[in-house]
Short mmCIF file of C-alpha atoms and ligand atoms in Angstrom, two decimals:
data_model
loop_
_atom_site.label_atom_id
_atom_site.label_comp_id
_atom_site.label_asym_id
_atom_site.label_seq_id
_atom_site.Cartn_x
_atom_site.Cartn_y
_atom_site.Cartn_z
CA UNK A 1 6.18 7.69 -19.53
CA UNK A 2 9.71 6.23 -18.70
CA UNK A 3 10.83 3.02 -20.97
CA UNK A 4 10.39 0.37 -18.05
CA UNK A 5 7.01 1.65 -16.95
CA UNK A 6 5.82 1.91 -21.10
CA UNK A 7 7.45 -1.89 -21.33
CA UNK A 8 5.46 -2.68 -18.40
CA UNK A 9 2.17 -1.49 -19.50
CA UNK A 10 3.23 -3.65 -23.17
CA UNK A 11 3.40 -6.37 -21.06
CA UNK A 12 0.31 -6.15 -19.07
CA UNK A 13 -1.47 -5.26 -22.78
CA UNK A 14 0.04 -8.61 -23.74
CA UNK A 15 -1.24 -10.16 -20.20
CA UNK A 16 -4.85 -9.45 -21.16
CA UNK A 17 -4.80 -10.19 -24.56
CA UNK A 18 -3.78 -14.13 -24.09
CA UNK A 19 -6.60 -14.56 -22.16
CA UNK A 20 -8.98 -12.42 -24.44
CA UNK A 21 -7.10 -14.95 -27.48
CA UNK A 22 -7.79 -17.89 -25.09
CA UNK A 23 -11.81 -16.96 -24.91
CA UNK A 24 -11.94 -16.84 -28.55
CA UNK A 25 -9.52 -19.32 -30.52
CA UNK A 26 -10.28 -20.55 -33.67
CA UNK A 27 -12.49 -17.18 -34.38
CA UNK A 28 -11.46 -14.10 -35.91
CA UNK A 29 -10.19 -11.58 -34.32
CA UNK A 30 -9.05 -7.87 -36.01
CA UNK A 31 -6.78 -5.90 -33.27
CA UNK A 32 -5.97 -2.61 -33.87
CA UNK A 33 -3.34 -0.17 -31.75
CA UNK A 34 -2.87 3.41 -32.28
CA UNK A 35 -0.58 5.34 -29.97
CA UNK A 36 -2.93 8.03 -28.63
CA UNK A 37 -3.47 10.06 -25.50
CA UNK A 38 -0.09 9.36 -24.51
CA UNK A 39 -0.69 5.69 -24.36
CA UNK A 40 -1.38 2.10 -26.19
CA UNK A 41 -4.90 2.34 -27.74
CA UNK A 42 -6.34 -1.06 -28.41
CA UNK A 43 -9.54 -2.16 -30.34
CA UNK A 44 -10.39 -5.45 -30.97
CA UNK A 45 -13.34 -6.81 -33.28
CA UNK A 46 -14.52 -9.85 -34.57
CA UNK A 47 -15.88 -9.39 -37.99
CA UNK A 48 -14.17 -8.01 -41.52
CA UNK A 49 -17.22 -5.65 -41.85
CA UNK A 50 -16.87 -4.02 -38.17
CA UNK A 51 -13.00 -2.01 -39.73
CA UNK A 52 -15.01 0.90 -40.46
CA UNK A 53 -16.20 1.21 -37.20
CA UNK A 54 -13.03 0.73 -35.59
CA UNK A 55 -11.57 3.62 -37.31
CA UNK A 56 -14.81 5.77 -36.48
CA UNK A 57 -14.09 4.87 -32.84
CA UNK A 58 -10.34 5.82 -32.82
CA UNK A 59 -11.65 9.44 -34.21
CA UNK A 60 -13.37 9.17 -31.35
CA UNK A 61 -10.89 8.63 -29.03
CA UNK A 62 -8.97 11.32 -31.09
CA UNK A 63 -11.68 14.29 -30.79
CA UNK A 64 -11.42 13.41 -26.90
CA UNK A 65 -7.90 14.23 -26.60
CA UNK A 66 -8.27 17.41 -28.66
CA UNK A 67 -10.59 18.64 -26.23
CA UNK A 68 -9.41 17.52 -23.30
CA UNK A 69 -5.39 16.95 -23.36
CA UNK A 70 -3.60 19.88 -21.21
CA UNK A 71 -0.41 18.66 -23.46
CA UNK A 72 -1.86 20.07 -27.12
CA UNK A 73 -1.67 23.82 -26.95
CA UNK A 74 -4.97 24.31 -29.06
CA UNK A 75 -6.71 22.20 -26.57
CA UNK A 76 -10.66 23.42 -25.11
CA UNK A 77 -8.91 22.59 -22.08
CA UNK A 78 -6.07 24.98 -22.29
CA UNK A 79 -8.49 27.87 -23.21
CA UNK A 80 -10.25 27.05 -20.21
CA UNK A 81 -7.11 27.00 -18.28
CA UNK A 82 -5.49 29.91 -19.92
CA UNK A 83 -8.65 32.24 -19.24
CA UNK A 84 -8.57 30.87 -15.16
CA UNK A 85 -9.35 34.44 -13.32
CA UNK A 86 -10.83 35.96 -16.25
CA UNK A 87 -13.83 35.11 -18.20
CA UNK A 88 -15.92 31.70 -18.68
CA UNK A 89 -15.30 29.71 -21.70
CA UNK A 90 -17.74 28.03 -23.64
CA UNK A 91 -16.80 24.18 -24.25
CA UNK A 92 -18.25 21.58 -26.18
CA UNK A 93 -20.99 19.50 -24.56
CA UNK A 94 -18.36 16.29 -23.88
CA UNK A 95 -15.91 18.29 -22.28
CA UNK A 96 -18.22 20.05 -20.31
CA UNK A 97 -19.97 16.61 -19.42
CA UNK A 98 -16.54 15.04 -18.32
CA UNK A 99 -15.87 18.36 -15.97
CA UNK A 100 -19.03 18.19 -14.61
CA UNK A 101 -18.84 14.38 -13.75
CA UNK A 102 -15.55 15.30 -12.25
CA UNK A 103 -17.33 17.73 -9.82
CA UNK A 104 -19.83 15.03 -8.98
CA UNK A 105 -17.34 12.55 -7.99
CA UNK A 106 -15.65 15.50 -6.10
CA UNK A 107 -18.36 16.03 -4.15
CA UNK A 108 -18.59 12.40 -3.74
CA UNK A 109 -15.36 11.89 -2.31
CA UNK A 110 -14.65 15.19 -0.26
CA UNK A 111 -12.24 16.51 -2.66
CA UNK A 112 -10.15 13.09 -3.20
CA UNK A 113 -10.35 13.18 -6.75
CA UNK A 114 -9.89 16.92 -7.98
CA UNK A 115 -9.39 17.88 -10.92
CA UNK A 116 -8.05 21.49 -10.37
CA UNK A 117 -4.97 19.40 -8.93
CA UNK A 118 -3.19 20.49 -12.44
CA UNK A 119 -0.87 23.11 -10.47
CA UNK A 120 0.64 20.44 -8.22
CA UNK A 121 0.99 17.42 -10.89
CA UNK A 122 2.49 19.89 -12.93
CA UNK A 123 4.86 20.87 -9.98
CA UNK A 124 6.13 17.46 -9.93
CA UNK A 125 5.58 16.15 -13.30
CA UNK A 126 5.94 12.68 -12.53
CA UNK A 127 6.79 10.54 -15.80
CA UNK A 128 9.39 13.73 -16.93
CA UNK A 129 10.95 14.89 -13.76
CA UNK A 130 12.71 12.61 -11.06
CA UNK A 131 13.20 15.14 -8.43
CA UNK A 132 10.71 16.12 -5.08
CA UNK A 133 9.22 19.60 -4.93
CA UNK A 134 10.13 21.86 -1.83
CA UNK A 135 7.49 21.46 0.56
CA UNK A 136 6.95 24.99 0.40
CA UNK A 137 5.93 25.19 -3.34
CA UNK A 138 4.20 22.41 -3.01
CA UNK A 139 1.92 24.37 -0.34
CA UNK A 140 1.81 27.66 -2.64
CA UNK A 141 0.65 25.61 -5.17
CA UNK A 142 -1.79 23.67 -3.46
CA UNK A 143 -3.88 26.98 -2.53
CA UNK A 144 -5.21 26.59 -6.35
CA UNK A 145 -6.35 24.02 -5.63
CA UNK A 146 -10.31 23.44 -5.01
CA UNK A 147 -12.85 21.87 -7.11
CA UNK A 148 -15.17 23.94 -5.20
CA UNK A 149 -13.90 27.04 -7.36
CA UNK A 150 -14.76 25.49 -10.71
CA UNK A 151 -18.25 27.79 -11.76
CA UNK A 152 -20.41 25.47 -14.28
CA UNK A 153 -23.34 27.25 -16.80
CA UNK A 154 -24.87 23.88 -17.88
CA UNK A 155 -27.46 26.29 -19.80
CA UNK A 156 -24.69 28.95 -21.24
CA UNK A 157 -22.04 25.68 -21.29
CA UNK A 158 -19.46 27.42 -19.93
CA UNK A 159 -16.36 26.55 -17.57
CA UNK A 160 -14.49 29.43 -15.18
CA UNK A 161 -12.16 28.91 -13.06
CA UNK A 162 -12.07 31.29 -10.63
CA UNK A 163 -8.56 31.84 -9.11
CA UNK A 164 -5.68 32.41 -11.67
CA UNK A 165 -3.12 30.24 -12.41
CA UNK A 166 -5.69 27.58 -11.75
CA UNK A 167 -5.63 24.36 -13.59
CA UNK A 168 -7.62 22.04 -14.98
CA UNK A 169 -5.90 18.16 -15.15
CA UNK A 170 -8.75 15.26 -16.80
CA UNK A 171 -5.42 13.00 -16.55
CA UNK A 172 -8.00 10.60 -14.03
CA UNK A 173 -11.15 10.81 -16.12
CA UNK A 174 -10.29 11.48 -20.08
CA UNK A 175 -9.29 7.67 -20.84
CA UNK A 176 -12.49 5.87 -19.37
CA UNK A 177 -14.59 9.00 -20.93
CA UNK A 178 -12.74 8.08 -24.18
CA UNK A 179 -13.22 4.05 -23.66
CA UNK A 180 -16.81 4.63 -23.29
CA UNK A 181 -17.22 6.97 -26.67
CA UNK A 182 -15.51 4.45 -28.41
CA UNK A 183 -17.98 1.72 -27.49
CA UNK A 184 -20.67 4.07 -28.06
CA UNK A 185 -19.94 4.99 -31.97
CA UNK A 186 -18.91 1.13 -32.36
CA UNK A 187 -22.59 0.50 -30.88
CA UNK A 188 -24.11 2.99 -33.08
CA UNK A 189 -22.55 1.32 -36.34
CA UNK A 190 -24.05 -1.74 -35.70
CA UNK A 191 -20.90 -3.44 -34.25
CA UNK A 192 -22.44 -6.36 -31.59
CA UNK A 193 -19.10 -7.97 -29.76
CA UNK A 194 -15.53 -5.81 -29.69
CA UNK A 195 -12.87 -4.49 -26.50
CA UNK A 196 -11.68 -1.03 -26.30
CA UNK A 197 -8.39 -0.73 -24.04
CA UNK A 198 -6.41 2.75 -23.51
CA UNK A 199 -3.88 1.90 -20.95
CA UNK A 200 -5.13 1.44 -18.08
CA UNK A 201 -8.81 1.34 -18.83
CA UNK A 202 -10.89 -1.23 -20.68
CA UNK A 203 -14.42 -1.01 -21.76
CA UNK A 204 -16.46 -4.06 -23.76
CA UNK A 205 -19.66 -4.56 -25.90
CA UNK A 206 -21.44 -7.42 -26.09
CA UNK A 207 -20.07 -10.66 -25.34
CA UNK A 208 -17.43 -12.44 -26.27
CA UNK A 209 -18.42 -15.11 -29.14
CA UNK A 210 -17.28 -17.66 -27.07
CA UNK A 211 -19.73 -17.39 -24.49
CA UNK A 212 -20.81 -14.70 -21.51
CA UNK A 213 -17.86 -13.81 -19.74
CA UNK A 214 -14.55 -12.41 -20.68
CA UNK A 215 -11.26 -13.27 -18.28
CA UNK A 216 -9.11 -10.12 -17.19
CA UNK A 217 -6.41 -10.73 -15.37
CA UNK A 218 -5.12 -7.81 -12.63
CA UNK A 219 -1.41 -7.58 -12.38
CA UNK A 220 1.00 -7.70 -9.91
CA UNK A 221 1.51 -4.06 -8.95
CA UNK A 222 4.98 -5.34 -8.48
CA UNK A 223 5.67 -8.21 -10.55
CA UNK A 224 4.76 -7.78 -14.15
CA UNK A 225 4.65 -10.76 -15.29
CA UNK A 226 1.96 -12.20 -12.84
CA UNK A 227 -1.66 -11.85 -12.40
CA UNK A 228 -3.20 -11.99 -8.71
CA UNK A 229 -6.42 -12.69 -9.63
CA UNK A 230 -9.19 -13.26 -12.76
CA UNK A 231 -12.17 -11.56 -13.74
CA UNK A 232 -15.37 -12.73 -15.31
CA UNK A 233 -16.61 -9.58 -17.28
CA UNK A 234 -19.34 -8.94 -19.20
CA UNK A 235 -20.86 -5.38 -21.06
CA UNK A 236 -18.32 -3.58 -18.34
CA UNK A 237 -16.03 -0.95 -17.62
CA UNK A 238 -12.74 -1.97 -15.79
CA UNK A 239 -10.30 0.75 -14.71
CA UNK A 240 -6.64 -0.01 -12.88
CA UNK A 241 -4.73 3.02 -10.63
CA UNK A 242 -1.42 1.83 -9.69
CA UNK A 243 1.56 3.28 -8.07
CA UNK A 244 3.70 1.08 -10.96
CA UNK A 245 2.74 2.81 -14.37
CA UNK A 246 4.07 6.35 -13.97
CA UNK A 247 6.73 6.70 -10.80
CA UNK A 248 10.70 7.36 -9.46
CA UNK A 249 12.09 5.82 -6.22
CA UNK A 250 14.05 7.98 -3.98
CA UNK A 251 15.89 6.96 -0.98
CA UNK A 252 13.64 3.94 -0.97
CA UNK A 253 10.37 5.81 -1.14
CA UNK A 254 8.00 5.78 -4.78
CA UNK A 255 6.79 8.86 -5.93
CA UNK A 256 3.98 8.17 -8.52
CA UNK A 257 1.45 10.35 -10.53
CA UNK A 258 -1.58 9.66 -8.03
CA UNK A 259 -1.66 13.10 -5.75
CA UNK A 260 -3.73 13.49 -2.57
CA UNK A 261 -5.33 16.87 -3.14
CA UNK A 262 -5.54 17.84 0.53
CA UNK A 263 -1.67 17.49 1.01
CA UNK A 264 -0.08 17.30 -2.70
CA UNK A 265 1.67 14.03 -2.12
CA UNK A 266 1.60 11.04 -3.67
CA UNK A 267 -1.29 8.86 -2.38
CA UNK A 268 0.10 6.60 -0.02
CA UNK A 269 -2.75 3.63 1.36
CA UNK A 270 -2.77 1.51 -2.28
CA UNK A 271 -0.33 0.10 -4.68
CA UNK A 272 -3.32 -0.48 -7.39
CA UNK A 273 -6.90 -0.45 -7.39
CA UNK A 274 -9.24 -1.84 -10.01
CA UNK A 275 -12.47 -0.76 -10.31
CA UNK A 276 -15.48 -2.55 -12.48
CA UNK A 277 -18.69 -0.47 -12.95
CA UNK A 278 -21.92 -1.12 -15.17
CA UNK A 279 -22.15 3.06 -15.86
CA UNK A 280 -20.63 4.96 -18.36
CA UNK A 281 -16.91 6.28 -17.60
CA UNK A 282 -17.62 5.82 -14.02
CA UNK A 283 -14.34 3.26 -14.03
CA UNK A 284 -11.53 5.96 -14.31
CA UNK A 285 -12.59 8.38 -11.86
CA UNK A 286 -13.48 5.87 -9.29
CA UNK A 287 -10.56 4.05 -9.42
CA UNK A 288 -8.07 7.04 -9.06
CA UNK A 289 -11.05 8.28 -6.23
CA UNK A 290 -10.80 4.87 -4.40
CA UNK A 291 -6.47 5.25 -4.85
CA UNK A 292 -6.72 8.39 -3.22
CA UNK A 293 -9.23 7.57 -0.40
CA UNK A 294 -7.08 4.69 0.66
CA UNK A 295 -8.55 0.96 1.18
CA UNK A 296 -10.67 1.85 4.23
CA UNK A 297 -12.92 4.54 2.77
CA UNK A 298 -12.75 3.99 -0.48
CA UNK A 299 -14.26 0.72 0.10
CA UNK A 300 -16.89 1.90 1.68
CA UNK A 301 -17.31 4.68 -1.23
CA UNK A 302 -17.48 1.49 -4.06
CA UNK A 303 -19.77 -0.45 -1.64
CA UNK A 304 -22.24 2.37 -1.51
CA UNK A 305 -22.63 2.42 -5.53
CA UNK A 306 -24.80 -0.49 -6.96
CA UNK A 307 -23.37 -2.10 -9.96
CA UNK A 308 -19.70 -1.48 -8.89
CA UNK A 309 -17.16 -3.55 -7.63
CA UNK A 310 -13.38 -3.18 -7.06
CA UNK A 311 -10.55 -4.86 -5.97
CA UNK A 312 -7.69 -3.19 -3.88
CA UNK A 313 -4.00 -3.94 -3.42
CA UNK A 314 -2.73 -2.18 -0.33
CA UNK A 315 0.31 -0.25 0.43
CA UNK A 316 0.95 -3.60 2.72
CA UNK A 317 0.19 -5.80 -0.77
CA UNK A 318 -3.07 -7.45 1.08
CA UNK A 319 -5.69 -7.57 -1.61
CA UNK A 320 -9.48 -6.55 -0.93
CA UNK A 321 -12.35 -7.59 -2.79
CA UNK A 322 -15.31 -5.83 -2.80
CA UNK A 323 -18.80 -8.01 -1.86
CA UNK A 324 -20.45 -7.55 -5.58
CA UNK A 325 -16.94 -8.65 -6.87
CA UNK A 326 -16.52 -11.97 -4.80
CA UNK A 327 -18.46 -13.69 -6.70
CA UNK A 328 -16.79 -12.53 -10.38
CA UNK A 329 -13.59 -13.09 -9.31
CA UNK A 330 -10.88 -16.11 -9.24
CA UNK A 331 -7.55 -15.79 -7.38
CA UNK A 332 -4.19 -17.02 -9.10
P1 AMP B 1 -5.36 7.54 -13.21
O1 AMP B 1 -4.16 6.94 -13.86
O2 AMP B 1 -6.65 7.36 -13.96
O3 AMP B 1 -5.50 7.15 -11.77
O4 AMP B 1 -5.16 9.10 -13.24
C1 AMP B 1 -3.99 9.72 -12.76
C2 AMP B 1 -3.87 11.06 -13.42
O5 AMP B 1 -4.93 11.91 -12.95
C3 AMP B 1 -2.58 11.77 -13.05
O6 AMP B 1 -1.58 11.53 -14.00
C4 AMP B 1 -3.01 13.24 -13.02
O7 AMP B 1 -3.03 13.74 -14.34
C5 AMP B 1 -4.44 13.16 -12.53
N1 AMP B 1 -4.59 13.16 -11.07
C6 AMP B 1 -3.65 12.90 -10.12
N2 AMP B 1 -4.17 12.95 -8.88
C7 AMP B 1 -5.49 13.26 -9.04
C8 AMP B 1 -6.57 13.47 -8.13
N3 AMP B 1 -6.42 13.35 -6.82
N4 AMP B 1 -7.79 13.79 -8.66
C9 AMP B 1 -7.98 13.90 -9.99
N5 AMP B 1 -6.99 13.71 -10.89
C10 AMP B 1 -5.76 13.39 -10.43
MG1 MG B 2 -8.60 7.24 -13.37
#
């Protein structure tokens, strides 16, 4: 992550938490950060005797990024990814739930959101490299990519990737997966009210002591310091894709880390999309879906889903609201 874009996401951290303060002055608050999953991990309670917890939850979020992170060698992931061509692997139940809610959502979508993309983000490595691909390796490495060539045992638990040099990427789904474990264990050990926040994804249990709604505000996808609009959120996941956290400009044109699988170029019909859902890790993948499938259809794909709204800032900078979200949502 380059230092504007990681100041950036500090700032829009900061953004949400004076309005999280605001709900809640006079009350105590216990905020934790740890620097996980290459990002700002955020938990925020309201009672001394909910600390234990927190740190059960970061484990949490920790275990998830052993499993899943393609950047720690001794990964479940890399295993997977290492043995593409050869022989199934047997995973751990989460990592095999979070690939096979991938596939779902690939299904879903038409192949918008695909995780076997890993070749082609590699390729470009957007965040470390400022340079564009040659069109032709961008094509050789796009023929690896198909989720349709990811073979699931749900009885056996195994993963196998068909083709080799295939690769798995859970860069769009590992966060919100994470998020929602977090809330779970904090759930499970009694805690009633607290956030969980992991760049770019938020997740919350309970309500907020000072009453039923919490306000987020979405930021500018290209003005940091301001918020377009504010959301009234309750026991929900929210999930932001933008063009602004991980990107280089050349010759006047941003290249960021959201790829369209059927071409392997950057997405190009939003700047950000937020997506709200009442299901478990649903957020992440949709979001980075609905990026992908530009405003048109991946409206359409949100409207379809009951308890899920989104809002959508165009490559043009218009901003959509989807119908379930109209009435949750105040303009700045
Ligand atoms: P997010 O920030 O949640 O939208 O996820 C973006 C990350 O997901 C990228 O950094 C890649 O690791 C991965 N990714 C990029 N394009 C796609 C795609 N079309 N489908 C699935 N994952 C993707
Ligand atoms: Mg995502």
């Amino acid at each position: 992550m380059g230092g504007n874009n990681f100041r950036s996401l500090i700032i829009f951290l900061f953004s949400v938490s004076i309005f999280f303060n605001g709900c809640s002055r006079k009350r105590p608050l216990i905020k934790q950060r740890e620097l996980l999953m290459n990002t700002v991990a955020e938990i925020t309670v309201y009672r001394p005797e909910d600390k234990p917890a927190v740190a059960a939850a970061f484990n949490a979020i920790k275990d998830i990024e052993k499993l899943a992170s393609r950047f720690l060698p001794a990964s479940e992931l890399n295993k997977i990814n290492a043995n593409a061509g050869r022989v199934p692997v047997k995973v751990n139940d989460i990592l095999f739930d979070m690939i096979e809610m991938s596939v779902h959502f690939s299904k879903m979508s038409d192949g918008a959101f695909d995780i076997t993309v890993g070749p082609v983000v590699s390729l470009w490595s957007i965040g470390t490299k400022q340079s564009i691909p040659r069109d032709k390796e961008i094509r050789e490495k796009l023929k690896l990519v198909s989720y349709k060539n990811i073979v699931l045992d749900r009885a056996k638990k195994t993963v196998f990737l068909k083709n080799t040099g295939m690769q798995i990427d859970l860069g769009g789904v590992a966060k919100g997966y994470a998020v929602d474990r977090a809330i779970e264990v904090l759930k499970g050990q009694q805690v009633a009210r607290a956030m969980v926040q992991l760049g770019g994804e938020i997740g919350f249990l309970g309500q907020p002591p000072s009453g039923k709604f919490r306000n987020i505000g979405i930021q500018h996808p290209r003005d940091n310091k301001k918020i377009i609009a504010l959301m009234s959120i309750t026991d929900e996941q929210v999930s932001t894709s933008g063009d602004y956290f991980r990107y280089f400009v050349h010759n006047g044109v941003r290249y960021h880390h959201i790829l369209d699988p059927h071409n392997g170029y950057p997405a190009r019909g939003c700047q950000a999309v937020t997506v709200i859902t009442d299901k478990k890790s649903d957020a992440d993948i949709l979001a980075t879906t609905v990026f992908v499938l530009g405003p048109e259809k991946g409206m359409n794909l949100i409207e379809s889903l009951p308890g899920t709204g989104c809002v959508i800032v165009t490559a043009d900078g218009r901003i959509l609201i989807s119908k379930e979200m109209k009435q949750k949502i105040r303009m700045m």
